[in-house]
PDB file of C-alpha atoms in Angstrom:
ATOM      1  CA  UNK A1442      29.779 -34.129 -36.478  1.00  0.00           C
ATOM      2  CA  UNK A1443      26.190 -33.204 -36.886  1.00  0.00           C
ATOM      3  CA  UNK A1444      23.852 -31.134 -35.036  1.00  0.00           C
ATOM      4  CA  UNK A1445      21.724 -33.643 -33.871  1.00  0.00           C
ATOM      5  CA  UNK A1446      24.917 -35.693 -32.197  1.00  0.00           C
ATOM      6  CA  UNK A1447      25.311 -33.513 -29.947  1.00  0.00           C
ATOM      7  CA  UNK A1448      23.966 -34.715 -26.277  1.00  0.00           C
ATOM      8  CA  UNK A1449      22.544 -31.523 -25.644  1.00  0.00           C
ATOM      9  CA  UNK A1450      20.533 -33.045 -22.511  1.00  0.00           C
ATOM     10  CA  UNK A1451      23.750 -34.158 -21.214  1.00  0.00           C
ATOM     11  CA  UNK A1452      25.033 -31.161 -21.855  1.00  0.00           C
ATOM     12  CA  UNK A1453      22.253 -29.373 -20.096  1.00  0.00           C
ATOM     13  CA  UNK A1454      22.859 -32.277 -16.878  1.00  0.00           C
ATOM     14  CA  UNK A1455      26.638 -31.364 -16.241  1.00  0.00           C
ATOM     15  CA  UNK A1456      25.767 -27.525 -16.482  1.00  0.00           C
ATOM     16  CA  UNK A1457      23.152 -28.296 -13.403  1.00  0.00           C
ATOM     17  CA  UNK A1458      25.377 -30.187 -11.524  1.00  0.00           C
ATOM     18  CA  UNK A1459      28.358 -28.300 -11.750  1.00  0.00           C
ATOM     19  CA  UNK A1460      26.529 -24.924 -10.763  1.00  0.00           C
ATOM     20  CA  UNK A1461      25.528 -27.084  -7.180  1.00  0.00           C
ATOM     21  CA  UNK A1462      28.943 -28.452  -7.059  1.00  0.00           C
ATOM     22  CA  UNK A1463      30.343 -25.939  -3.538  1.00  0.00           C
ATOM     23  CA  UNK A1464      33.877 -26.291  -1.917  1.00  0.00           C
ATOM     24  CA  UNK A1465      32.486 -28.132   1.133  1.00  0.00           C
ATOM     25  CA  UNK A1466      29.792 -25.216   2.145  1.00  0.00           C
ATOM     26  CA  UNK A1467      28.588 -25.635   5.712  1.00  0.00           C
ATOM     27  CA  UNK A1468      25.533 -23.828   7.708  1.00  0.00           C
ATOM     28  CA  UNK A1469      27.044 -21.356  10.294  1.00  0.00           C
ATOM     29  CA  UNK A1470      25.440 -20.792  13.690  1.00  0.00           C
ATOM     30  CA  UNK A1471      26.002 -17.539  16.062  1.00  0.00           C
ATOM     31  CA  UNK A1472      27.003 -20.047  19.358  1.00  0.00           C
ATOM     32  CA  UNK A1473      25.417 -18.145  21.947  1.00  0.00           C
ATOM     33  CA  UNK A1474      23.262 -14.858  21.518  1.00  0.00           C
ATOM     34  CA  UNK A1475      22.712 -12.419  23.981  1.00  0.00           C
ATOM     35  CA  UNK A1476      18.946 -11.812  25.143  1.00  0.00           C
ATOM     36  CA  UNK A1477      18.497  -8.185  24.849  1.00  0.00           C
ATOM     37  CA  UNK A1478      17.227  -5.525  27.824  1.00  0.00           C
ATOM     38  CA  UNK A1479      13.242  -4.306  27.031  1.00  0.00           C
ATOM     39  CA  UNK A1480      14.086  -1.175  24.747  1.00  0.00           C
ATOM     40  CA  UNK A1481      13.372   2.100  26.900  1.00  0.00           C
ATOM     41  CA  UNK A1482      12.063   4.380  24.839  1.00  0.00           C
ATOM     42  CA  UNK A1483      10.930   7.764  26.086  1.00  0.00           C
ATOM     43  CA  UNK A1484       7.797  10.147  25.201  1.00  0.00           C
ATOM     44  CA  UNK A1485      11.202  12.184  24.110  1.00  0.00           C
ATOM     45  CA  UNK A1486      12.028   9.503  21.540  1.00  0.00           C
ATOM     46  CA  UNK A1487       9.108   8.860  19.998  1.00  0.00           C
ATOM     47  CA  UNK A1488       8.258  12.947  19.899  1.00  0.00           C
ATOM     48  CA  UNK A1489      11.236  13.057  17.900  1.00  0.00           C
ATOM     49  CA  UNK A1490      10.722  10.270  15.783  1.00  0.00           C
ATOM     50  CA  UNK A1491       7.743  11.615  14.757  1.00  0.00           C
ATOM     51  CA  UNK A1492       8.953  15.135  13.604  1.00  0.00           C
ATOM     52  CA  UNK A1493      11.349  13.434  11.727  1.00  0.00           C
ATOM     53  CA  UNK A1494       8.672  11.788   9.517  1.00  0.00           C
ATOM     54  CA  UNK A1495       6.457  15.049   9.510  1.00  0.00           C
ATOM     55  CA  UNK A1496       9.188  16.862   8.672  1.00  0.00           C
ATOM     56  CA  UNK A1497      10.495  14.107   5.755  1.00  0.00           C
ATOM     57  CA  UNK A1498       5.986  14.513   4.718  1.00  0.00           C
ATOM     58  CA  UNK A1499       6.610  18.434   4.726  1.00  0.00           C
ATOM     59  CA  UNK A1500       9.326  18.516   2.262  1.00  0.00           C
ATOM     60  CA  UNK A1501       7.230  15.564   0.023  1.00  0.00           C
ATOM     61  CA  UNK A1502       4.133  17.546  -0.620  1.00  0.00           C
ATOM     62  CA  UNK A1503       5.686  20.297  -0.990  1.00  0.00           C
ATOM     63  CA  UNK A1504       8.648  19.154  -3.956  1.00  0.00           C
ATOM     64  CA  UNK A1505       5.090  17.091  -4.900  1.00  0.00           C
ATOM     65  CA  UNK A1506       3.101  20.319  -4.886  1.00  0.00           C
ATOM     66  CA  UNK A1507       5.777  22.324  -6.599  1.00  0.00           C
ATOM     67  CA  UNK A1508       6.958  19.728  -9.514  1.00  0.00           C
ATOM     68  CA  UNK A1509       4.139  17.504  -9.651  1.00  0.00           C
ATOM     69  CA  UNK A1510       6.155  14.094  -8.469  1.00  0.00           C
ATOM     70  CA  UNK A1511       8.264  13.835  -5.475  1.00  0.00           C
ATOM     71  CA  UNK A1512      12.340  12.602  -6.427  1.00  0.00           C
ATOM     72  CA  UNK A1513      12.724   9.420  -4.716  1.00  0.00           C
TER      73      UNK A1513
ATOM     74  CA  UNK B 388      -4.984   4.414   9.226  1.00  0.00           C
ATOM     75  CA  UNK B 389      -5.643   1.172  11.064  1.00  0.00           C
ATOM     76  CA  UNK B 390      -3.411  -1.198  11.172  1.00  0.00           C
ATOM     77  CA  UNK B 391      -3.851  -5.243  12.197  1.00  0.00           C
ATOM     78  CA  UNK B 392      -1.525  -7.541  13.544  1.00  0.00           C
ATOM     79  CA  UNK B 393      -1.198 -11.069  14.460  1.00  0.00           C
ATOM     80  CA  UNK B 394      -3.070 -12.460  17.908  1.00  0.00           C
ATOM     81  CA  UNK B 395      -0.566 -12.264  21.375  1.00  0.00           C
ATOM     82  CA  UNK B 396       1.950 -10.777  18.684  1.00  0.00           C
ATOM     83  CA  UNK B 397       3.661  -8.844  21.581  1.00  0.00           C
ATOM     84  CA  UNK B 398       3.964 -11.998  23.595  1.00  0.00           C
ATOM     85  CA  UNK B 399       5.258 -13.827  20.835  1.00  0.00           C
ATOM     86  CA  UNK B 400       8.264 -11.083  20.332  1.00  0.00           C
ATOM     87  CA  UNK B 401       8.711 -11.089  23.743  1.00  0.00           C
ATOM     88  CA  UNK B 402      12.886  -9.610  23.669  1.00  0.00           C
ATOM     89  CA  UNK B 403      13.573 -11.036  20.255  1.00  0.00           C
ATOM     90  CA  UNK B 404      15.820  -9.208  17.710  1.00  0.00           C
ATOM     91  CA  UNK B 405      13.886  -8.209  14.556  1.00  0.00           C
ATOM     92  CA  UNK B 406      15.513  -7.771  11.493  1.00  0.00           C
ATOM     93  CA  UNK B 407      13.442  -5.302   9.306  1.00  0.00           C
ATOM     94  CA  UNK B 408      13.819  -5.092   5.318  1.00  0.00           C
ATOM     95  CA  UNK B 409      13.920  -1.863   4.032  1.00  0.00           C
ATOM     96  CA  UNK B 410       9.747  -2.005   2.880  1.00  0.00           C
ATOM     97  CA  UNK B 411       9.414  -2.209   6.869  1.00  0.00           C
ATOM     98  CA  UNK B 412      12.022   0.387   7.769  1.00  0.00           C
ATOM     99  CA  UNK B 413      10.509   2.561   4.649  1.00  0.00           C
ATOM    100  CA  UNK B 414       6.911   1.553   6.266  1.00  0.00           C
ATOM    101  CA  UNK B 415       8.320   3.495  10.006  1.00  0.00           C
ATOM    102  CA  UNK B 416       9.181   5.826   7.806  1.00  0.00           C
ATOM    103  CA  UNK B 417       5.912   7.226   6.127  1.00  0.00           C
ATOM    104  CA  UNK B 418       3.146   7.841   9.229  1.00  0.00           C
ATOM    105  CA  UNK B 419       4.537   9.484  12.638  1.00  0.00           C
ATOM    106  CA  UNK B 420       1.474   7.584  13.952  1.00  0.00           C
ATOM    107  CA  UNK B 421       1.431   3.978  12.766  1.00  0.00           C
ATOM    108  CA  UNK B 422       4.711   4.345  13.708  1.00  0.00           C
ATOM    109  CA  UNK B 423       4.173   5.318  16.877  1.00  0.00           C
ATOM    110  CA  UNK B 424       1.457   2.310  18.156  1.00  0.00           C
ATOM    111  CA  UNK B 425       4.468  -0.414  16.097  1.00  0.00           C
ATOM    112  CA  UNK B 426       6.757   0.957  18.149  1.00  0.00           C
ATOM    113  CA  UNK B 427       4.548   0.979  21.361  1.00  0.00           C
ATOM    114  CA  UNK B 428       3.338  -2.532  20.574  1.00  0.00           C
ATOM    115  CA  UNK B 429       7.258  -4.093  20.186  1.00  0.00           C
ATOM    116  CA  UNK B 430       8.535  -2.544  22.550  1.00  0.00           C
ATOM    117  CA  UNK B 431      10.105  -6.050  23.229  1.00  0.00           C
ATOM    118  CA  UNK B 432      11.603  -6.448  20.881  1.00  0.00           C
ATOM    119  CA  UNK B 433      14.495  -5.177  19.495  1.00  0.00           C
ATOM    120  CA  UNK B 434      14.569  -3.727  15.721  1.00  0.00           C
ATOM    121  CA  UNK B 435      18.094  -4.956  14.183  1.00  0.00           C
ATOM    122  CA  UNK B 436      18.848  -3.385  11.061  1.00  0.00           C
ATOM    123  CA  UNK B 437      21.539  -5.202   8.113  1.00  0.00           C
ATOM    124  CA  UNK B 438      24.158  -2.652   7.224  1.00  0.00           C
ATOM    125  CA  UNK B 439      22.529  -3.326   3.613  1.00  0.00           C
ATOM    126  CA  UNK B 440      19.288  -2.427   4.738  1.00  0.00           C
ATOM    127  CA  UNK B 441      20.950   1.154   5.562  1.00  0.00           C
ATOM    128  CA  UNK B 442      22.470   1.311   2.620  1.00  0.00           C
ATOM    129  CA  UNK B 443      18.947   0.804   1.172  1.00  0.00           C
ATOM    130  CA  UNK B 444      17.017   3.128   3.324  1.00  0.00           C
ATOM    131  CA  UNK B 445      19.651   6.286   2.855  1.00  0.00           C
ATOM    132  CA  UNK B 446      20.884   5.640  -1.580  1.00  0.00           C
ATOM    133  CA  UNK B 447      19.700   7.672  -4.036  1.00  0.00           C
ATOM    134  CA  UNK B 448      17.500  10.364  -1.930  1.00  0.00           C
ATOM    135  CA  UNK B 449      17.681  13.256  -4.130  1.00  0.00           C
ATOM    136  CA  UNK B 450      17.546  16.650  -1.632  1.00  0.00           C
ATOM    137  CA  UNK B 451      20.706  16.485   1.635  1.00  0.00           C
ATOM    138  CA  UNK B 452      17.692  17.844   3.517  1.00  0.00           C
ATOM    139  CA  UNK B 453      15.810  14.102   3.489  1.00  0.00           C
ATOM    140  CA  UNK B 454      19.052  11.808   3.773  1.00  0.00           C
ATOM    141  CA  UNK B 455      20.000  14.181   7.159  1.00  0.00           C
ATOM    142  CA  UNK B 456      16.845  13.105   8.438  1.00  0.00           C
ATOM    143  CA  UNK B 457      16.526  10.001   7.640  1.00  0.00           C
ATOM    144  CA  UNK B 458      20.382   9.130   9.447  1.00  0.00           C
ATOM    145  CA  UNK B 459      18.906  10.376  12.991  1.00  0.00           C
ATOM    146  CA  UNK B 460      15.945   8.320  12.061  1.00  0.00           C
ATOM    147  CA  UNK B 461      17.699   5.773  11.742  1.00  0.00           C
ATOM    148  CA  UNK B 462      20.092   6.551  15.798  1.00  0.00           C
ATOM    149  CA  UNK B 463      19.824   4.174  18.560  1.00  0.00           C
ATOM    150  CA  UNK B 464      17.489   3.784  20.696  1.00  0.00           C
ATOM    151  CA  UNK B 465      15.300   2.761  18.370  1.00  0.00           C
ATOM    152  CA  UNK B 466      17.567   0.398  15.546  1.00  0.00           C
ATOM    153  CA  UNK B 467      20.560  -1.295  16.275  1.00  0.00           C
ATOM    154  CA  UNK B 468      22.519  -1.228  13.203  1.00  0.00           C
ATOM    155  CA  UNK B 469      24.407  -4.779  13.599  1.00  0.00           C
ATOM    156  CA  UNK B 470      27.655  -4.148  11.666  1.00  0.00           C
ATOM    157  CA  UNK B 471      29.752  -7.936  10.895  1.00  0.00           C
ATOM    158  CA  UNK B 472      33.449  -8.094  11.891  1.00  0.00           C
ATOM    159  CA  UNK B 473      35.528  -9.708   9.236  1.00  0.00           C
ATOM    160  CA  UNK B 474      35.620 -13.389  10.714  1.00  0.00           C
ATOM    161  CA  UNK B 475      31.505 -13.048  11.388  1.00  0.00           C
ATOM    162  CA  UNK B 476      31.096 -11.704   7.841  1.00  0.00           C
ATOM    163  CA  UNK B 477      32.502 -14.619   5.998  1.00  0.00           C
ATOM    164  CA  UNK B 478      29.974 -16.941   7.663  1.00  0.00           C
ATOM    165  CA  UNK B 479      27.208 -14.969   7.191  1.00  0.00           C
ATOM    166  CA  UNK B 480      28.658 -14.744   3.008  1.00  0.00           C
ATOM    167  CA  UNK B 481      29.078 -18.705   3.142  1.00  0.00           C
ATOM    168  CA  UNK B 482      25.105 -18.576   4.566  1.00  0.00           C
ATOM    169  CA  UNK B 483      24.336 -16.098   1.638  1.00  0.00           C
ATOM    170  CA  UNK B 484      25.953 -18.895  -1.218  1.00  0.00           C
ATOM    171  CA  UNK B 485      24.509 -21.761   0.634  1.00  0.00           C
ATOM    172  CA  UNK B 486      21.078 -21.000   1.079  1.00  0.00           C
ATOM    173  CA  UNK B 487      21.032 -19.612  -3.037  1.00  0.00           C
ATOM    174  CA  UNK B 488      22.115 -23.402  -3.418  1.00  0.00           C
ATOM    175  CA  UNK B 489      19.111 -24.474  -2.623  1.00  0.00           C
ATOM    176  CA  UNK B 490      17.454 -21.553  -3.838  1.00  0.00           C
ATOM    177  CA  UNK B 491      17.616 -23.039  -7.166  1.00  0.00           C
ATOM    178  CA  UNK B 492      16.826 -26.045  -6.665  1.00  0.00           C
ATOM    179  CA  UNK B 493      13.739 -24.132  -5.366  1.00  0.00           C
ATOM    180  CA  UNK B 494      13.112 -22.577  -8.551  1.00  0.00           C
ATOM    181  CA  UNK B 495      13.401 -19.499  -5.448  1.00  0.00           C
ATOM    182  CA  UNK B 496      16.690 -17.719  -7.675  1.00  0.00           C
ATOM    183  CA  UNK B 497      15.365 -15.504  -9.800  1.00  0.00           C
ATOM    184  CA  UNK B 498      13.531 -13.591  -7.002  1.00  0.00           C
ATOM    185  CA  UNK B 499      15.916 -12.867  -4.248  1.00  0.00           C
ATOM    186  CA  UNK B 500      18.779 -10.369  -4.463  1.00  0.00           C
ATOM    187  CA  UNK B 501      21.617 -10.009  -2.426  1.00  0.00           C
ATOM    188  CA  UNK B 502      20.784  -7.791   0.119  1.00  0.00           C
ATOM    189  CA  UNK B 503      17.642 -10.438   0.173  1.00  0.00           C
ATOM    190  CA  UNK B 504      19.955 -13.381   0.574  1.00  0.00           C
ATOM    191  CA  UNK B 505      22.734 -11.493   2.835  1.00  0.00           C
ATOM    192  CA  UNK B 506      19.176 -10.309   5.854  1.00  0.00           C
ATOM    193  CA  UNK B 507      18.235 -14.780   4.823  1.00  0.00           C
ATOM    194  CA  UNK B 508      21.497 -15.571   6.075  1.00  0.00           C
ATOM    195  CA  UNK B 509      22.008 -13.375   8.703  1.00  0.00           C
ATOM    196  CA  UNK B 510      18.319 -14.509  10.813  1.00  0.00           C
ATOM    197  CA  UNK B 511      20.095 -18.215   9.506  1.00  0.00           C
ATOM    198  CA  UNK B 512      23.227 -17.045  11.474  1.00  0.00           C
ATOM    199  CA  UNK B 513      20.882 -16.062  15.049  1.00  0.00           C
ATOM    200  CA  UNK B 514      17.970 -18.314  14.512  1.00  0.00           C
ATOM    201  CA  UNK B 515      17.804 -18.981  17.977  1.00  0.00           C
ATOM    202  CA  UNK B 516      16.563 -15.690  18.547  1.00  0.00           C
ATOM    203  CA  UNK B 517      16.100 -13.145  15.275  1.00  0.00           C
ATOM    204  CA  UNK B 518      13.741 -12.883  13.293  1.00  0.00           C
ATOM    205  CA  UNK B 519      12.377 -11.056   9.864  1.00  0.00           C
ATOM    206  CA  UNK B 520      10.085  -8.781   8.908  1.00  0.00           C
ATOM    207  CA  UNK B 521       9.671  -8.308   5.526  1.00  0.00           C
ATOM    208  CA  UNK B 522       6.748  -7.306   2.775  1.00  0.00           C
ATOM    209  CA  UNK B 523       7.406  -9.643   0.365  1.00  0.00           C
ATOM    210  CA  UNK B 524       7.788 -13.102   1.637  1.00  0.00           C
ATOM    211  CA  UNK B 525       8.216 -14.314  -1.813  1.00  0.00           C
ATOM    212  CA  UNK B 526      11.903 -13.020  -1.556  1.00  0.00           C
ATOM    213  CA  UNK B 527      12.088 -15.666   0.733  1.00  0.00           C
ATOM    214  CA  UNK B 528      12.184 -19.411   0.606  1.00  0.00           C
ATOM    215  CA  UNK B 529       9.136 -20.116   2.401  1.00  0.00           C
ATOM    216  CA  UNK B 530      10.076 -23.748   3.657  1.00  0.00           C
ATOM    217  CA  UNK B 531      13.422 -22.749   4.907  1.00  0.00           C
ATOM    218  CA  UNK B 532      10.905 -19.241   6.450  1.00  0.00           C
ATOM    219  CA  UNK B 533       7.719 -19.801   8.059  1.00  0.00           C
ATOM    220  CA  UNK B 534       5.769 -17.060   8.525  1.00  0.00           C
ATOM    221  CA  UNK B 535       5.152 -17.145  12.442  1.00  0.00           C
ATOM    222  CA  UNK B 536       3.069 -13.903  12.535  1.00  0.00           C
ATOM    223  CA  UNK B 537       1.961 -10.575  10.611  1.00  0.00           C
ATOM    224  CA  UNK B 538       1.488  -6.804  10.515  1.00  0.00           C
ATOM    225  CA  UNK B 539      -1.235  -5.008   8.102  1.00  0.00           C
ATOM    226  CA  UNK B 540      -0.828  -1.622   7.525  1.00  0.00           C
ATOM    227  CA  UNK B 541      -3.846   0.511   5.910  1.00  0.00           C
ATOM    228  CA  UNK B 542      -2.104   2.317   2.508  1.00  0.00           C
ATOM    229  CA  UNK B 543      -3.423   5.877   1.748  1.00  0.00           C
ATOM    230  CA  UNK B 544      -4.862   5.000  -1.257  1.00  0.00           C
ATOM    231  CA  UNK B 545      -7.038   2.612   0.971  1.00  0.00           C
ATOM    232  CA  UNK B 546      -5.110  -0.651   0.238  1.00  0.00           C
ATOM    233  CA  UNK B 547      -3.810  -2.881   2.757  1.00  0.00           C
ATOM    234  CA  UNK B 548      -0.035  -3.798   3.092  1.00  0.00           C
ATOM    235  CA  UNK B 549       0.508  -7.519   4.764  1.00  0.00           C
ATOM    236  CA  UNK B 550       4.221  -7.882   6.600  1.00  0.00           C
ATOM    237  CA  UNK B 551       5.141 -10.916   7.184  1.00  0.00           C
ATOM    238  CA  UNK B 552       7.519 -12.402  10.891  1.00  0.00           C
ATOM    239  CA  UNK B 553       9.552 -15.189   9.468  1.00  0.00           C
ATOM    240  CA  UNK B 554      11.657 -17.767  11.394  1.00  0.00           C
ATOM    241  CA  UNK B 555      14.457 -19.823  10.333  1.00  0.00           C
ATOM    242  CA  UNK B 556      13.199 -23.137   9.844  1.00  0.00           C
ATOM    243  CA  UNK B 557      16.446 -25.404  10.810  1.00  0.00           C
ATOM    244  CA  UNK B 558      14.435 -28.809  11.087  1.00  0.00           C
ATOM    245  CA  UNK B 559      13.713 -28.148   6.883  1.00  0.00           C
ATOM    246  CA  UNK B 560      17.290 -26.154   6.123  1.00  0.00           C
ATOM    247  CA  UNK B 561      18.852 -29.688   7.649  1.00  0.00           C
ATOM    248  CA  UNK B 562      16.901 -31.633   5.246  1.00  0.00           C
ATOM    249  CA  UNK B 563      17.338 -29.349   1.655  1.00  0.00           C
ATOM    250  CA  UNK B 564      20.546 -29.071   2.748  1.00  0.00           C
ATOM    251  CA  UNK B 565      20.864 -32.634   3.407  1.00  0.00           C
ATOM    252  CA  UNK B 566      19.520 -33.360  -0.257  1.00  0.00           C
ATOM    253  CA  UNK B 567      22.056 -31.226  -1.483  1.00  0.00           C
ATOM    254  CA  UNK B 568      25.113 -32.765  -0.467  1.00  0.00           C
ATOM    255  CA  UNK B 569      23.352 -35.722  -1.481  1.00  0.00           C
ATOM    256  CA  UNK B 570      23.337 -34.119  -5.403  1.00  0.00           C
ATOM    257  CA  UNK B 571      27.007 -33.598  -5.068  1.00  0.00           C
ATOM    258  CA  UNK B 572      28.233 -36.597  -4.229  1.00  0.00           C
ATOM    259  CA  UNK B 573      26.450 -38.534  -7.174  1.00  0.00           C
ATOM    260  CA  UNK B 574      29.177 -36.626  -9.649  1.00  0.00           C
TER     261      UNK B 574
END
């Protein structure tokens, strides 16, 4: 067999078609979804979250000062 | 640092579930003033964290102290980690595979990670009231996921990072899925 006899385009097309074939995949959707109630976020929760963010930033700033970079 | 949001975003998000991509979750963990403003504005929506996003947020943290802060940050009532049982996980997996096949025909396959595909599959599965919030909308097929609102947050370096709120477009998905099935039937 000579190289120029190989149907490269055919092989490529076959591979593309085969890669898209699927064993009857169907989309799935949830039958029903519960509507969420409005979150009750207390001032205390927000204060706590802000404290966590601040503590993390302080650690990062310390690392940056000590090592010149933030290890993540 | 300022935050700019689409007009009437609060009304639009009323009692919706927002699936957060890791980039937005990490943004919330950056600056306490911004986070407070965002939480107060988006209070009517429920933030959903996929277990894979939780993994991305918690992985590779060097200091145990920092990891503990992140774990505390994810606790309710602000976030809800949506864990799927075996049956639902299997349905999400099938949706993810189907989306990847459609992406492959829309020059999308190299952009989306496995996590991106799973988030997209979850929003598709619960599309009636679930939206996706991401800073990398190119990771999601823009024919299937339409931008419905944006949130821009000014960064420390003066730049601006924009996050897009994406909704699943079932009509467009059905059309693309039909095209895919037609191709399967040809062979």
